[in-house]
């Protein structure tokens, strides 16, 4: 199982939890192979060029299979033509947070402040074209506000800057931001799922104030497009069998199982590509 990112992140954690259960379901070891670099392009291209025999699978993500399409003018793989979706694996909303010193209690207040002072409030991200950056651009577009983007080399220093009050806001991952919000070190303004989460019902969805806003990082299994259908179906069945067995651990980590078969993932993937390509073009973002 190729993971196109470094060990320890959202994708790698989901992959290792799933690989352990797939080994049981398939009756043979499933090994995670981290091939990080170039925003996931290196590992994803390697998976696309692998033999279509079911023995190499890719843990694809919103970055590798949706956002990179709009970010790179000459992407070395086609997420639709070169891959066959197998099954959704996990999804996780982000949390829009602010430093307490900024005096921003909720999304409505944020919008009012931002409209009164265009380009003054700042939001941090893990870098140009990352999901935390594009979440901010989607928010700006739908809310009709101007926020100043402050990119960092990764999400960790961006989160540190928000915690220190050096940057006003951030769309951060739940595992990273929720503990600080619970301790009062950050103000949780809104969750980026379409509606409130059952176990975090006190935190409103951003969409309650900004209709249509939705942002969730996700992972899904893919194989080369020429992989025979029976193999795809077997891998899908094994994944669906494994997900309920690791759902409790997913919940602890702020993840939710994304139980979608090949056809559902194909439709979802095309919608995500369209959505994020439009956000990227509207904002004039490129990664080349």
mmCIF file with all atom_site columns, N, CA, C and O in Angstrom, residues 21-58:
data_model
loop_
_atom_site.group_PDB
_atom_site.id
_atom_site.type_symbol
_atom_site.label_atom_id
_atom_site.label_alt_id
_atom_site.label_comp_id
_atom_site.label_asym_id
_atom_site.label_entity_id
_atom_site.label_seq_id
_atom_site.pdbx_PDB_ins_code
_atom_site.Cartn_x
_atom_site.Cartn_y
_atom_site.Cartn_z
_atom_site.occupancy
_atom_site.B_iso_or_equiv
_atom_site.pdbx_formal_charge
_atom_site.auth_seq_id
_atom_site.auth_comp_id
_atom_site.auth_asym_id
_atom_site.auth_atom_id
_atom_site.pdbx_PDB_model_num
ATOM 1   N N  . UNK A 1 21 ? -5.819 -4.569  9.257   1.00 0.00 ? 21 UNK A N  1
ATOM 2   C CA . UNK A 1 21 ? -7.056 -5.342  9.131   1.00 0.00 ? 21 UNK A CA 1
ATOM 3   C C  . UNK A 1 21 ? -7.169 -6.003  7.761   1.00 0.00 ? 21 UNK A C  1
ATOM 4   O O  . UNK A 1 21 ? -7.701 -7.113  7.630   1.00 0.00 ? 21 UNK A O  1
ATOM 5   N N  . UNK A 1 22 ? -6.673 -5.343  6.712   1.00 0.00 ? 22 UNK A N  1
ATOM 6   C CA . UNK A 1 22 ? -6.707 -5.940  5.382   1.00 0.00 ? 22 UNK A CA 1
ATOM 7   C C  . UNK A 1 22 ? -5.852 -7.201  5.322   1.00 0.00 ? 22 UNK A C  1
ATOM 8   O O  . UNK A 1 22 ? -6.173 -8.147  4.592   1.00 0.00 ? 22 UNK A O  1
ATOM 9   N N  . UNK A 1 23 ? -4.767 -7.208  6.072   1.00 0.00 ? 23 UNK A N  1
ATOM 10  C CA . UNK A 1 23 ? -3.921 -8.400  6.107   1.00 0.00 ? 23 UNK A CA 1
ATOM 11  C C  . UNK A 1 23 ? -4.714 -9.614  6.551   1.00 0.00 ? 23 UNK A C  1
ATOM 12  O O  . UNK A 1 23 ? -4.525 -10.725 6.048   1.00 0.00 ? 23 UNK A O  1
ATOM 13  N N  . UNK A 1 24 ? -5.618 -9.400  7.494   1.00 0.00 ? 24 UNK A N  1
ATOM 14  C CA . UNK A 1 24 ? -6.460 -10.490 7.982   1.00 0.00 ? 24 UNK A CA 1
ATOM 15  C C  . UNK A 1 24 ? -7.508 -10.865 6.934   1.00 0.00 ? 24 UNK A C  1
ATOM 16  O O  . UNK A 1 24 ? -7.710 -12.037 6.613   1.00 0.00 ? 24 UNK A O  1
ATOM 17  N N  . UNK A 1 25 ? -8.165 -9.845  6.371   1.00 0.00 ? 25 UNK A N  1
ATOM 18  C CA . UNK A 1 25 ? -9.239 -10.091 5.407   1.00 0.00 ? 25 UNK A CA 1
ATOM 19  C C  . UNK A 1 25 ? -8.734 -10.771 4.134   1.00 0.00 ? 25 UNK A C  1
ATOM 20  O O  . UNK A 1 25 ? -9.407 -11.634 3.563   1.00 0.00 ? 25 UNK A O  1
ATOM 21  N N  . UNK A 1 26 ? -7.547 -10.378 3.690   1.00 0.00 ? 26 UNK A N  1
ATOM 22  C CA . UNK A 1 26 ? -7.004 -10.916 2.442   1.00 0.00 ? 26 UNK A CA 1
ATOM 23  C C  . UNK A 1 26 ? -6.139 -12.151 2.643   1.00 0.00 ? 26 UNK A C  1
ATOM 24  O O  . UNK A 1 26 ? -5.764 -12.812 1.675   1.00 0.00 ? 26 UNK A O  1
ATOM 25  N N  . UNK A 1 27 ? -5.779 -12.415 3.885   1.00 0.00 ? 27 UNK A N  1
ATOM 26  C CA . UNK A 1 27 ? -4.974 -13.601 4.166   1.00 0.00 ? 27 UNK A CA 1
ATOM 27  C C  . UNK A 1 27 ? -3.521 -13.482 3.762   1.00 0.00 ? 27 UNK A C  1
ATOM 28  O O  . UNK A 1 27 ? -2.834 -14.490 3.565   1.00 0.00 ? 27 UNK A O  1
ATOM 29  N N  . UNK A 1 28 ? -3.015 -12.271 3.646   1.00 0.00 ? 28 UNK A N  1
ATOM 30  C CA . UNK A 1 28 ? -1.603 -12.058 3.328   1.00 0.00 ? 28 UNK A CA 1
ATOM 31  C C  . UNK A 1 28 ? -1.187 -10.677 3.818   1.00 0.00 ? 28 UNK A C  1
ATOM 32  O O  . UNK A 1 28 ? -2.032 -9.793  3.969   1.00 0.00 ? 28 UNK A O  1
ATOM 33  N N  . UNK A 1 29 ? 0.100  -10.492 4.096   1.00 0.00 ? 29 UNK A N  1
ATOM 34  C CA . UNK A 1 29 ? 0.547  -9.201  4.645   1.00 0.00 ? 29 UNK A CA 1
ATOM 35  C C  . UNK A 1 29 ? 0.284  -8.043  3.690   1.00 0.00 ? 29 UNK A C  1
ATOM 36  O O  . UNK A 1 29 ? 0.440  -8.174  2.477   1.00 0.00 ? 29 UNK A O  1
ATOM 37  N N  . UNK A 1 30 ? -0.127 -6.921  4.255   1.00 0.00 ? 30 UNK A N  1
ATOM 38  C CA . UNK A 1 30 ? -0.270 -5.670  3.507   1.00 0.00 ? 30 UNK A CA 1
ATOM 39  C C  . UNK A 1 30 ? 0.729  -4.688  4.114   1.00 0.00 ? 30 UNK A C  1
ATOM 40  O O  . UNK A 1 30 ? 0.598  -4.293  5.273   1.00 0.00 ? 30 UNK A O  1
ATOM 41  N N  . UNK A 1 31 ? 1.715  -4.314  3.351   1.00 0.00 ? 31 UNK A N  1
ATOM 42  C CA . UNK A 1 31 ? 2.805  -3.475  3.837   1.00 0.00 ? 31 UNK A CA 1
ATOM 43  C C  . UNK A 1 31 ? 2.631  -2.038  3.364   1.00 0.00 ? 31 UNK A C  1
ATOM 44  O O  . UNK A 1 31 ? 2.357  -1.792  2.183   1.00 0.00 ? 31 UNK A O  1
ATOM 45  N N  . UNK A 1 32 ? 2.777  -1.090  4.269   1.00 0.00 ? 32 UNK A N  1
ATOM 46  C CA . UNK A 1 32 ? 2.698  0.333   3.925   1.00 0.00 ? 32 UNK A CA 1
ATOM 47  C C  . UNK A 1 32 ? 4.055  0.809   3.438   1.00 0.00 ? 32 UNK A C  1
ATOM 48  O O  . UNK A 1 32 ? 5.072  0.597   4.096   1.00 0.00 ? 32 UNK A O  1
ATOM 49  N N  . UNK A 1 33 ? 4.074  1.435   2.271   1.00 0.00 ? 33 UNK A N  1
ATOM 50  C CA . UNK A 1 33 ? 5.293  1.928   1.641   1.00 0.00 ? 33 UNK A CA 1
ATOM 51  C C  . UNK A 1 33 ? 5.177  3.440   1.482   1.00 0.00 ? 33 UNK A C  1
ATOM 52  O O  . UNK A 1 33 ? 4.464  3.927   0.611   1.00 0.00 ? 33 UNK A O  1
ATOM 53  N N  . UNK A 1 34 ? 5.868  4.203   2.336   1.00 0.00 ? 34 UNK A N  1
ATOM 54  C CA . UNK A 1 34 ? 5.830  5.669   2.272   1.00 0.00 ? 34 UNK A CA 1
ATOM 55  C C  . UNK A 1 34 ? 6.771  6.168   1.180   1.00 0.00 ? 34 UNK A C  1
ATOM 56  O O  . UNK A 1 34 ? 7.981  5.948   1.234   1.00 0.00 ? 34 UNK A O  1
ATOM 57  N N  . UNK A 1 35 ? 6.196  6.831   0.178   1.00 0.00 ? 35 UNK A N  1
ATOM 58  C CA . UNK A 1 35 ? 6.994  7.428   -0.904  1.00 0.00 ? 35 UNK A CA 1
ATOM 59  C C  . UNK A 1 35 ? 6.615  8.898   -0.998  1.00 0.00 ? 35 UNK A C  1
ATOM 60  O O  . UNK A 1 35 ? 5.843  9.313   -1.861  1.00 0.00 ? 35 UNK A O  1
ATOM 61  N N  . UNK A 1 36 ? 7.137  9.675   -0.083  1.00 0.00 ? 36 UNK A N  1
ATOM 62  C CA . UNK A 1 36 ? 6.766  11.084  0.033   1.00 0.00 ? 36 UNK A CA 1
ATOM 63  C C  . UNK A 1 36 ? 7.528  11.954  -0.952  1.00 0.00 ? 36 UNK A C  1
ATOM 64  O O  . UNK A 1 36 ? 8.588  11.582  -1.445  1.00 0.00 ? 36 UNK A O  1
ATOM 65  N N  . UNK A 1 37 ? 6.950  13.126  -1.211  1.00 0.00 ? 37 UNK A N  1
ATOM 66  C CA . UNK A 1 37 ? 7.638  14.117  -2.030  1.00 0.00 ? 37 UNK A CA 1
ATOM 67  C C  . UNK A 1 37 ? 6.751  14.737  -3.078  1.00 0.00 ? 37 UNK A C  1
ATOM 68  O O  . UNK A 1 37 ? 5.820  14.101  -3.588  1.00 0.00 ? 37 UNK A O  1
ATOM 69  N N  . UNK A 1 38 ? 6.995  16.006  -3.357  1.00 0.00 ? 38 UNK A N  1
ATOM 70  C CA . UNK A 1 38 ? 6.318  16.748  -4.432  1.00 0.00 ? 38 UNK A CA 1
ATOM 71  C C  . UNK A 1 38 ? 4.811  16.721  -4.277  1.00 0.00 ? 38 UNK A C  1
ATOM 72  O O  . UNK A 1 38 ? 4.074  16.424  -5.221  1.00 0.00 ? 38 UNK A O  1
ATOM 73  N N  . UNK A 1 39 ? 4.333  17.042  -3.069  1.00 0.00 ? 39 UNK A N  1
ATOM 74  C CA . UNK A 1 39 ? 2.890  17.130  -2.801  1.00 0.00 ? 39 UNK A CA 1
ATOM 75  C C  . UNK A 1 39 ? 2.164  15.830  -3.128  1.00 0.00 ? 39 UNK A C  1
ATOM 76  O O  . UNK A 1 39 ? 1.022  15.833  -3.579  1.00 0.00 ? 39 UNK A O  1
ATOM 77  N N  . UNK A 1 40 ? 2.834  14.708  -2.908  1.00 0.00 ? 40 UNK A N  1
ATOM 78  C CA . UNK A 1 40 ? 2.223  13.406  -3.139  1.00 0.00 ? 40 UNK A CA 1
ATOM 79  C C  . UNK A 1 40 ? 2.369  12.888  -4.557  1.00 0.00 ? 40 UNK A C  1
ATOM 80  O O  . UNK A 1 40 ? 1.931  11.771  -4.864  1.00 0.00 ? 40 UNK A O  1
ATOM 81  N N  . UNK A 1 41 ? 2.986  13.662  -5.429  1.00 0.00 ? 41 UNK A N  1
ATOM 82  C CA . UNK A 1 41 ? 3.074  13.278  -6.843  1.00 0.00 ? 41 UNK A CA 1
ATOM 83  C C  . UNK A 1 41 ? 3.973  12.065  -7.047  1.00 0.00 ? 41 UNK A C  1
ATOM 84  O O  . UNK A 1 41 ? 3.654  11.165  -7.843  1.00 0.00 ? 41 UNK A O  1
ATOM 85  N N  . UNK A 1 42 ? 5.096  11.994  -6.325  1.00 0.00 ? 42 UNK A N  1
ATOM 86  C CA . UNK A 1 42 ? 6.048  10.901  -6.533  1.00 0.00 ? 42 UNK A CA 1
ATOM 87  C C  . UNK A 1 42 ? 5.413  9.539   -6.257  1.00 0.00 ? 42 UNK A C  1
ATOM 88  O O  . UNK A 1 42 ? 5.459  8.627   -7.087  1.00 0.00 ? 42 UNK A O  1
ATOM 89  N N  . UNK A 1 43 ? 4.793  9.396   -5.104  1.00 0.00 ? 43 UNK A N  1
ATOM 90  C CA . UNK A 1 43 ? 4.177  8.120   -4.754  1.00 0.00 ? 43 UNK A CA 1
ATOM 91  C C  . UNK A 1 43 ? 2.974  7.797   -5.619  1.00 0.00 ? 43 UNK A C  1
ATOM 92  O O  . UNK A 1 43 ? 2.748  6.636   -5.994  1.00 0.00 ? 43 UNK A O  1
ATOM 93  N N  . UNK A 1 44 ? 2.195  8.816   -5.955  1.00 0.00 ? 44 UNK A N  1
ATOM 94  C CA . UNK A 1 44 ? 0.990  8.595   -6.758  1.00 0.00 ? 44 UNK A CA 1
ATOM 95  C C  . UNK A 1 44 ? 1.354  8.173   -8.177  1.00 0.00 ? 44 UNK A C  1
ATOM 96  O O  . UNK A 1 44 ? 0.736  7.271   -8.752  1.00 0.00 ? 44 UNK A O  1
ATOM 97  N N  . UNK A 1 45 ? 2.372  8.792   -8.753  1.00 0.00 ? 45 UNK A N  1
ATOM 98  C CA . UNK A 1 45 ? 2.812  8.399   -10.092 1.00 0.00 ? 45 UNK A CA 1
ATOM 99  C C  . UNK A 1 45 ? 3.329  6.968   -10.085 1.00 0.00 ? 45 UNK A C  1
ATOM 100 O O  . UNK A 1 45 ? 3.064  6.191   -11.014 1.00 0.00 ? 45 UNK A O  1
ATOM 101 N N  . UNK A 1 46 ? 4.067  6.595   -9.042  1.00 0.00 ? 46 UNK A N  1
ATOM 102 C CA . UNK A 1 46 ? 4.579  5.225   -8.946  1.00 0.00 ? 46 UNK A CA 1
ATOM 103 C C  . UNK A 1 46 ? 3.431  4.219   -8.914  1.00 0.00 ? 46 UNK A C  1
ATOM 104 O O  . UNK A 1 46 ? 3.490  3.157   -9.547  1.00 0.00 ? 46 UNK A O  1
ATOM 105 N N  . UNK A 1 47 ? 2.375  4.549   -8.191  1.00 0.00 ? 47 UNK A N  1
ATOM 106 C CA . UNK A 1 47 ? 1.208  3.655   -8.124  1.00 0.00 ? 47 UNK A CA 1
ATOM 107 C C  . UNK A 1 47 ? 0.517  3.561   -9.476  1.00 0.00 ? 47 UNK A C  1
ATOM 108 O O  . UNK A 1 47 ? 0.087  2.473   -9.897  1.00 0.00 ? 47 UNK A O  1
ATOM 109 N N  . UNK A 1 48 ? 0.407  4.677   -10.175 1.00 0.00 ? 48 UNK A N  1
ATOM 110 C CA . UNK A 1 48 ? -0.256 4.686   -11.483 1.00 0.00 ? 48 UNK A CA 1
ATOM 111 C C  . UNK A 1 48 ? 0.484  3.818   -12.489 1.00 0.00 ? 48 UNK A C  1
ATOM 112 O O  . UNK A 1 48 ? -0.134 3.200   -13.367 1.00 0.00 ? 48 UNK A O  1
ATOM 113 N N  . UNK A 1 49 ? 1.807  3.752   -12.360 1.00 0.00 ? 49 UNK A N  1
ATOM 114 C CA . UNK A 1 49 ? 2.628  2.994   -13.316 1.00 0.00 ? 49 UNK A CA 1
ATOM 115 C C  . UNK A 1 49 ? 2.863  1.551   -12.869 1.00 0.00 ? 49 UNK A C  1
ATOM 116 O O  . UNK A 1 49 ? 3.536  0.804   -13.553 1.00 0.00 ? 49 UNK A O  1
ATOM 117 N N  . UNK A 1 50 ? 2.333  1.145   -11.756 1.00 0.00 ? 50 UNK A N  1
ATOM 118 C CA . UNK A 1 50 ? 2.558  -0.212  -11.250 1.00 0.00 ? 50 UNK A CA 1
ATOM 119 C C  . UNK A 1 50 ? 1.714  -1.235  -12.011 1.00 0.00 ? 50 UNK A C  1
ATOM 120 O O  . UNK A 1 50 ? 0.765  -0.874  -12.730 1.00 0.00 ? 50 UNK A O  1
ATOM 121 N N  . UNK A 1 51 ? 2.044  -2.497  -11.854 1.00 0.00 ? 51 UNK A N  1
ATOM 122 C CA . UNK A 1 51 ? 1.312  -3.562  -12.538 1.00 0.00 ? 51 UNK A CA 1
ATOM 123 C C  . UNK A 1 51 ? -0.131 -3.613  -12.035 1.00 0.00 ? 51 UNK A C  1
ATOM 124 O O  . UNK A 1 51 ? -0.371 -3.551  -10.827 1.00 0.00 ? 51 UNK A O  1
ATOM 125 N N  . UNK A 1 52 ? -1.103 -3.738  -12.942 1.00 0.00 ? 52 UNK A N  1
ATOM 126 C CA . UNK A 1 52 ? -2.513 -3.741  -12.540 1.00 0.00 ? 52 UNK A CA 1
ATOM 127 C C  . UNK A 1 52 ? -2.983 -5.127  -12.077 1.00 0.00 ? 52 UNK A C  1
ATOM 128 O O  . UNK A 1 52 ? -3.918 -5.697  -12.650 1.00 0.00 ? 52 UNK A O  1
ATOM 129 N N  . UNK A 1 53 ? -2.333 -5.644  -11.047 1.00 0.00 ? 53 UNK A N  1
ATOM 130 C CA . UNK A 1 53 ? -2.626 -7.006  -10.591 1.00 0.00 ? 53 UNK A CA 1
ATOM 131 C C  . UNK A 1 53 ? -3.187 -7.066  -9.177  1.00 0.00 ? 53 UNK A C  1
ATOM 132 O O  . UNK A 1 53 ? -3.384 -8.150  -8.628  1.00 0.00 ? 53 UNK A O  1
ATOM 133 N N  . UNK A 1 54 ? -3.444 -5.892  -8.571  1.00 0.00 ? 54 UNK A N  1
ATOM 134 C CA . UNK A 1 54 ? -4.009 -5.867  -7.228  1.00 0.00 ? 54 UNK A CA 1
ATOM 135 C C  . UNK A 1 54 ? -2.991 -5.950  -6.111  1.00 0.00 ? 54 UNK A C  1
ATOM 136 O O  . UNK A 1 54 ? -3.354 -5.842  -4.935  1.00 0.00 ? 54 UNK A O  1
ATOM 137 N N  . UNK A 1 55 ? -1.719 -6.123  -6.468  1.00 0.00 ? 55 UNK A N  1
ATOM 138 C CA . UNK A 1 55 ? -0.697 -6.251  -5.425  1.00 0.00 ? 55 UNK A CA 1
ATOM 139 C C  . UNK A 1 55 ? -0.064 -4.916  -5.046  1.00 0.00 ? 55 UNK A C  1
ATOM 140 O O  . UNK A 1 55 ? 0.694  -4.843  -4.086  1.00 0.00 ? 55 UNK A O  1
ATOM 141 N N  . UNK A 1 56 ? -0.367 -3.870  -5.796  1.00 0.00 ? 56 UNK A N  1
ATOM 142 C CA . UNK A 1 56 ? 0.036  -2.512  -5.423  1.00 0.00 ? 56 UNK A CA 1
ATOM 143 C C  . UNK A 1 56 ? -1.215 -1.657  -5.380  1.00 0.00 ? 56 UNK A C  1
ATOM 144 O O  . UNK A 1 56 ? -1.916 -1.513  -6.386  1.00 0.00 ? 56 UNK A O  1
ATOM 145 N N  . UNK A 1 57 ? -1.497 -1.119  -4.203  1.00 0.00 ? 57 UNK A N  1
ATOM 146 C CA . UNK A 1 57 ? -2.652 -0.246  -4.033  1.00 0.00 ? 57 UNK A CA 1
ATOM 147 C C  . UNK A 1 57 ? -2.167 1.095   -3.474  1.00 0.00 ? 57 UNK A C  1
ATOM 148 O O  . UNK A 1 57 ? -1.117 1.163   -2.841  1.00 0.00 ? 57 UNK A O  1
ATOM 149 N N  . UNK A 1 58 ? -2.930 2.118   -3.738  1.00 0.00 ? 58 UNK A N  1
ATOM 150 C CA . UNK A 1 58 ? -2.549 3.466   -3.315  1.00 0.00 ? 58 UNK A CA 1
ATOM 151 C C  . UNK A 1 58 ? -3.559 4.023   -2.329  1.00 0.00 ? 58 UNK A C  1
ATOM 152 O O  . UNK A 1 58 ? -4.768 3.926   -2.551  1.00 0.00 ? 58 UNK A O  1
#
